[in-house]
Amino acid sequence: MPKISKVTVVKDLCIGSASCVAVLPEVFDLGEDGKAYVKEGSVASADAEAILDAARSCPVNAIIVKDADGNQIYP
Ligand code: F3S
């Protein structure tokens, strides 16, 4: 499992499905705009497989996951 260094929610894609929040509330939350955001400082301590599970749960692939080298590993 690669080390995950950056997780981004593409706001233009997010439809507020909130499955990411259900899978991993330690990292994802819904903002006042009804779209998900990544909680500050949460990625470093989160389990990489759990982050990928949350990203895979998004119906519109709005969650971009990058490894420590900056390579996009999902989607
Ligand atoms: Fe948005 Fe996808 Fe989460 S639509 S709320 S990023 S599951």
mmCIF file of N, CA and C and ligand atoms in Angstrom:
data_model
loop_
_atom_site.group_PDB
_atom_site.id
_atom_site.type_symbol
_atom_site.label_atom_id
_atom_site.label_comp_id
_atom_site.label_asym_id
_atom_site.label_seq_id
_atom_site.Cartn_x
_atom_site.Cartn_y
_atom_site.Cartn_z
ATOM 1 N N MET A 1 0.856 -1.208 0.000
ATOM 2 C CA MET A 1 0.000 0.000 0.000
ATOM 3 C C MET A 1 0.880 1.241 0.000
ATOM 4 N N PRO A 2 0.731 2.094 -1.013
ATOM 5 C CA PRO A 2 1.538 3.315 -1.056
ATOM 6 C C PRO A 2 1.133 4.283 0.049
ATOM 7 N N LYS A 3 2.073 5.111 0.438
ATOM 8 C CA LYS A 3 1.738 6.132 1.425
ATOM 9 C C LYS A 3 0.971 7.249 0.722
ATOM 10 N N ILE A 4 -0.141 7.636 1.309
ATOM 11 C CA ILE A 4 -0.975 8.682 0.707
ATOM 12 C C ILE A 4 -0.600 10.018 1.320
ATOM 13 N N SER A 5 -0.290 10.975 0.457
ATOM 14 C CA SER A 5 0.133 12.266 0.983
ATOM 15 C C SER A 5 -0.884 13.367 0.729
ATOM 16 N N LYS A 6 -1.753 13.171 -0.273
ATOM 17 C CA LYS A 6 -2.680 14.249 -0.573
ATOM 18 C C LYS A 6 -4.028 13.698 -1.023
ATOM 19 N N VAL A 7 -5.086 14.226 -0.436
ATOM 20 C CA VAL A 7 -6.450 13.849 -0.800
ATOM 21 C C VAL A 7 -7.218 15.134 -1.090
ATOM 22 N N THR A 8 -7.871 15.159 -2.248
ATOM 23 C CA THR A 8 -8.579 16.364 -2.673
ATOM 24 C C THR A 8 -10.007 16.008 -3.074
ATOM 25 N N VAL A 9 -10.969 16.834 -2.681
ATOM 26 C CA VAL A 9 -12.330 16.700 -3.191
ATOM 27 C C VAL A 9 -12.522 17.742 -4.298
ATOM 28 N N VAL A 10 -12.882 17.274 -5.479
ATOM 29 C CA VAL A 10 -13.174 18.190 -6.584
ATOM 30 C C VAL A 10 -14.603 18.700 -6.396
ATOM 31 N N LYS A 11 -14.691 19.953 -5.955
ATOM 32 C CA LYS A 11 -16.007 20.503 -5.576
ATOM 33 C C LYS A 11 -16.982 20.540 -6.747
ATOM 34 N N ASP A 12 -16.451 20.761 -7.940
ATOM 35 C CA ASP A 12 -17.331 20.835 -9.109
ATOM 36 C C ASP A 12 -17.972 19.486 -9.421
ATOM 37 N N LEU A 13 -17.314 18.405 -8.979
ATOM 38 C CA LEU A 13 -17.854 17.072 -9.231
ATOM 39 C C LEU A 13 -18.748 16.590 -8.092
ATOM 40 N N CYS A 14 -18.409 16.950 -6.854
ATOM 41 C CA CYS A 14 -19.118 16.443 -5.677
ATOM 42 C C CYS A 14 -20.598 16.815 -5.730
ATOM 43 N N ILE A 15 -21.454 15.803 -5.486
ATOM 44 C CA ILE A 15 -22.896 16.033 -5.464
ATOM 45 C C ILE A 15 -23.461 15.840 -4.047
ATOM 46 N N GLY A 16 -22.573 15.805 -3.062
ATOM 47 C CA GLY A 16 -23.010 15.711 -1.670
ATOM 48 C C GLY A 16 -23.550 14.346 -1.280
ATOM 49 N N SER A 17 -23.107 13.332 -1.968
ATOM 50 C CA SER A 17 -23.581 11.969 -1.692
ATOM 51 C C SER A 17 -23.265 11.516 -0.265
ATOM 52 N N ALA A 18 -22.153 12.000 0.261
ATOM 53 C CA ALA A 18 -21.735 11.780 1.668
ATOM 54 C C ALA A 18 -21.334 10.351 1.986
ATOM 55 N N SER A 19 -21.184 9.505 0.998
ATOM 56 C CA SER A 19 -20.699 8.159 1.328
ATOM 57 C C SER A 19 -19.265 8.214 1.821
ATOM 58 N N CYS A 20 -18.495 9.184 1.348
ATOM 59 C CA CYS A 20 -17.126 9.333 1.861
ATOM 60 C C CYS A 20 -17.141 9.635 3.358
ATOM 61 N N VAL A 21 -18.093 10.445 3.786
ATOM 62 C CA VAL A 21 -18.210 10.795 5.206
ATOM 63 C C VAL A 21 -18.626 9.569 6.010
ATOM 64 N N ALA A 22 -19.512 8.758 5.431
ATOM 65 C CA ALA A 22 -19.970 7.547 6.121
ATOM 66 C C ALA A 22 -18.828 6.551 6.280
ATOM 67 N N VAL A 23 -17.993 6.433 5.242
ATOM 68 C CA VAL A 23 -16.896 5.456 5.278
ATOM 69 C C VAL A 23 -15.771 5.932 6.198
ATOM 70 N N LEU A 24 -15.439 7.223 6.119
ATOM 71 C CA LEU A 24 -14.266 7.714 6.857
ATOM 72 C C LEU A 24 -14.512 9.129 7.406
ATOM 73 N N PRO A 25 -15.305 9.223 8.462
ATOM 74 C CA PRO A 25 -15.627 10.537 9.035
ATOM 75 C C PRO A 25 -14.423 11.230 9.671
ATOM 76 N N GLU A 26 -13.359 10.459 9.928
ATOM 77 C CA GLU A 26 -12.148 11.082 10.486
ATOM 78 C C GLU A 26 -11.493 12.022 9.472
ATOM 79 N N VAL A 27 -11.731 11.766 8.193
ATOM 80 C CA VAL A 27 -11.060 12.547 7.140
ATOM 81 C C VAL A 27 -12.036 13.448 6.380
ATOM 82 N N PHE A 28 -13.249 12.944 6.140
ATOM 83 C CA PHE A 28 -14.187 13.695 5.297
ATOM 84 C C PHE A 28 -15.346 14.245 6.115
ATOM 85 N N ASP A 29 -15.792 15.443 5.744
ATOM 86 C CA ASP A 29 -16.991 16.020 6.345
ATOM 87 C C ASP A 29 -17.686 16.840 5.273
ATOM 88 N N LEU A 30 -18.956 17.135 5.501
ATOM 89 C CA LEU A 30 -19.675 17.980 4.557
ATOM 90 C C LEU A 30 -19.607 19.414 5.026
ATOM 91 N N GLY A 31 -19.314 20.327 4.110
ATOM 92 C CA GLY A 31 -19.276 21.739 4.434
ATOM 93 C C GLY A 31 -20.649 22.373 4.316
ATOM 94 N N GLU A 32 -20.725 23.659 4.612
ATOM 95 C CA GLU A 32 -22.002 24.368 4.531
ATOM 96 C C GLU A 32 -22.522 24.426 3.106
ATOM 97 N N ASP A 33 -21.637 24.228 2.138
ATOM 98 C CA ASP A 33 -22.062 24.203 0.734
ATOM 99 C C ASP A 33 -22.643 22.842 0.335
ATOM 100 N N GLY A 34 -22.706 21.911 1.304
ATOM 101 C CA GLY A 34 -23.264 20.601 1.014
ATOM 102 C C GLY A 34 -22.307 19.684 0.286
ATOM 103 N N LYS A 35 -21.078 20.103 0.185
ATOM 104 C CA LYS A 35 -20.069 19.303 -0.492
ATOM 105 C C LYS A 35 -18.998 18.870 0.503
ATOM 106 N N ALA A 36 -18.337 17.777 0.152
ATOM 107 C CA ALA A 36 -17.342 17.231 1.066
ATOM 108 C C ALA A 36 -16.068 18.069 1.060
ATOM 109 N N TYR A 37 -15.392 18.046 2.199
ATOM 110 C CA TYR A 37 -14.046 18.607 2.260
ATOM 111 C C TYR A 37 -13.180 17.672 3.094
ATOM 112 N N VAL A 38 -11.876 17.838 2.961
ATOM 113 C CA VAL A 38 -10.924 17.017 3.703
ATOM 114 C C VAL A 38 -10.526 17.776 4.965
ATOM 115 N N LYS A 39 -10.707 17.142 6.103
ATOM 116 C CA LYS A 39 -10.371 17.787 7.370
ATOM 117 C C LYS A 39 -8.869 18.038 7.457
ATOM 118 N N GLU A 40 -8.521 19.225 7.870
ATOM 119 C CA GLU A 40 -7.123 19.624 7.902
ATOM 120 C C GLU A 40 -6.299 18.715 8.818
ATOM 121 N N GLY A 41 -5.181 18.254 8.305
ATOM 122 C CA GLY A 41 -4.266 17.447 9.102
ATOM 123 C C GLY A 41 -4.716 16.012 9.326
ATOM 124 N N SER A 42 -5.819 15.610 8.677
ATOM 125 C CA SER A 42 -6.382 14.285 8.960
ATOM 126 C C SER A 42 -5.750 13.173 8.131
ATOM 127 N N VAL A 43 -5.182 13.525 6.985
ATOM 128 C CA VAL A 43 -4.729 12.490 6.044
ATOM 129 C C VAL A 43 -3.527 11.727 6.596
ATOM 130 N N ALA A 44 -2.611 12.437 7.224
ATOM 131 C CA ALA A 44 -1.367 11.804 7.677
ATOM 132 C C ALA A 44 -1.619 10.661 8.648
ATOM 133 N N SER A 45 -2.645 10.793 9.487
ATOM 134 C CA SER A 45 -2.890 9.768 10.498
ATOM 135 C C SER A 45 -3.921 8.733 10.062
ATOM 136 N N ALA A 46 -4.481 8.919 8.867
ATOM 137 C CA ALA A 46 -5.529 7.992 8.419
ATOM 138 C C ALA A 46 -4.932 6.768 7.736
ATOM 139 N N ASP A 47 -5.685 5.680 7.775
ATOM 140 C CA ASP A 47 -5.270 4.438 7.125
ATOM 141 C C ASP A 47 -5.434 4.577 5.607
ATOM 142 N N ALA A 48 -4.374 4.221 4.874
ATOM 143 C CA ALA A 48 -4.388 4.415 3.423
ATOM 144 C C ALA A 48 -5.509 3.619 2.753
ATOM 145 N N GLU A 49 -5.717 2.386 3.203
ATOM 146 C CA GLU A 49 -6.773 1.559 2.587
ATOM 147 C C GLU A 49 -8.147 2.156 2.868
ATOM 148 N N ALA A 50 -8.319 2.734 4.046
ATOM 149 C CA ALA A 50 -9.600 3.356 4.374
ATOM 150 C C ALA A 50 -9.845 4.590 3.511
ATOM 151 N N ILE A 51 -8.796 5.341 3.247
ATOM 152 C CA ILE A 51 -8.933 6.500 2.364
ATOM 153 C C ILE A 51 -9.347 6.050 0.959
ATOM 154 N N LEU A 52 -8.696 4.988 0.480
ATOM 155 C CA LEU A 52 -9.053 4.486 -0.854
ATOM 156 C C LEU A 52 -10.480 3.940 -0.865
ATOM 157 N N ASP A 53 -10.888 3.273 0.200
ATOM 158 C CA ASP A 53 -12.273 2.790 0.285
ATOM 159 C C ASP A 53 -13.248 3.954 0.188
ATOM 160 N N ALA A 54 -12.943 5.044 0.882
ATOM 161 C CA ALA A 54 -13.816 6.217 0.844
ATOM 162 C C ALA A 54 -13.854 6.803 -0.560
ATOM 163 N N ALA A 55 -12.692 6.889 -1.194
ATOM 164 C CA ALA A 55 -12.643 7.432 -2.560
ATOM 165 C C ALA A 55 -13.423 6.548 -3.524
ATOM 166 N N ARG A 56 -13.294 5.229 -3.351
ATOM 167 C CA ARG A 56 -14.012 4.298 -4.232
ATOM 168 C C ARG A 56 -15.514 4.368 -4.003
ATOM 169 N N SER A 57 -15.922 4.781 -2.817
ATOM 170 C CA SER A 57 -17.359 4.829 -2.509
ATOM 171 C C SER A 57 -18.048 6.021 -3.157
ATOM 172 N N CYS A 58 -17.279 6.962 -3.644
ATOM 173 C CA CYS A 58 -17.871 8.176 -4.233
ATOM 174 C C CYS A 58 -18.462 7.849 -5.600
ATOM 175 N N PRO A 59 -19.751 8.121 -5.796
ATOM 176 C CA PRO A 59 -20.410 7.737 -7.049
ATOM 177 C C PRO A 59 -19.954 8.551 -8.259
ATOM 178 N N VAL A 60 -19.328 9.692 -8.016
ATOM 179 C CA VAL A 60 -18.911 10.541 -9.146
ATOM 180 C C VAL A 60 -17.385 10.713 -9.215
ATOM 181 N N ASN A 61 -16.657 9.878 -8.461
ATOM 182 C CA ASN A 61 -15.186 9.923 -8.471
ATOM 183 C C ASN A 61 -14.638 11.332 -8.230
ATOM 184 N N ALA A 62 -15.198 11.989 -7.231
ATOM 185 C CA ALA A 62 -14.791 13.362 -6.933
ATOM 186 C C ALA A 62 -13.584 13.428 -6.000
ATOM 187 N N ILE A 63 -13.134 12.266 -5.510
ATOM 188 C CA ILE A 63 -12.031 12.257 -4.541
ATOM 189 C C ILE A 63 -10.749 11.805 -5.234
ATOM 190 N N ILE A 64 -9.797 12.700 -5.269
ATOM 191 C CA ILE A 64 -8.500 12.439 -5.909
ATOM 192 C C ILE A 64 -7.492 12.073 -4.818
ATOM 193 N N VAL A 65 -6.805 10.958 -5.024
ATOM 194 C CA VAL A 65 -5.830 10.491 -4.036
ATOM 195 C C VAL A 65 -4.452 10.444 -4.685
ATOM 196 N N LYS A 66 -3.490 11.062 -4.021
ATOM 197 C CA LYS A 66 -2.116 11.059 -4.530
ATOM 198 C C LYS A 66 -1.165 10.463 -3.508
ATOM 199 N N ASP A 67 -0.135 9.788 -4.031
ATOM 200 C CA ASP A 67 0.856 9.201 -3.136
ATOM 201 C C ASP A 67 1.943 10.222 -2.790
ATOM 202 N N ALA A 68 2.925 9.772 -2.034
ATOM 203 C CA ALA A 68 3.954 10.681 -1.528
ATOM 204 C C ALA A 68 4.802 11.294 -2.645
ATOM 205 N N ASP A 69 4.832 10.618 -3.808
ATOM 206 C CA ASP A 69 5.579 11.158 -4.946
ATOM 207 C C ASP A 69 4.735 12.087 -5.807
ATOM 208 N N GLY A 70 3.501 12.297 -5.422
ATOM 209 C CA GLY A 70 2.610 13.177 -6.187
ATOM 210 C C GLY A 70 1.905 12.479 -7.328
ATOM 211 N N ASN A 71 2.061 11.155 -7.408
ATOM 212 C CA ASN A 71 1.367 10.398 -8.462
ATOM 213 C C ASN A 71 -0.073 10.149 -8.058
ATOM 214 N N GLN A 72 -0.990 10.341 -8.982
ATOM 215 C CA GLN A 72 -2.387 10.082 -8.694
ATOM 216 C C GLN A 72 -2.629 8.575 -8.678
ATOM 217 N N ILE A 73 -3.145 8.058 -7.553
ATOM 218 C CA ILE A 73 -3.390 6.620 -7.472
ATOM 219 C C ILE A 73 -4.876 6.295 -7.489
ATOM 220 N N TYR A 74 -5.719 7.301 -7.377
ATOM 221 C CA TYR A 74 -7.158 7.106 -7.564
ATOM 222 C C TYR A 74 -7.794 8.440 -7.909
ATOM 223 N N PRO A 75 -8.784 8.492 -8.828
ATOM 224 C CA PRO A 75 -9.283 7.368 -9.637
ATOM 225 C C PRO A 75 -8.359 7.118 -10.824
HETATM 226 FE FE1 F3S B 1 -19.120 14.272 -2.547
HETATM 227 FE FE2 F3S B 1 -18.458 11.917 -3.375
HETATM 228 FE FE3 F3S B 1 -18.258 12.474 -0.853
HETATM 229 S S1 F3S B 1 -20.184 13.082 -4.101
HETATM 230 S S2 F3S B 1 -19.861 13.964 -0.489
HETATM 231 S S3 F3S B 1 -17.093 13.405 -2.477
HETATM 232 S S4 F3S B 1 -18.939 10.552 -1.707
#
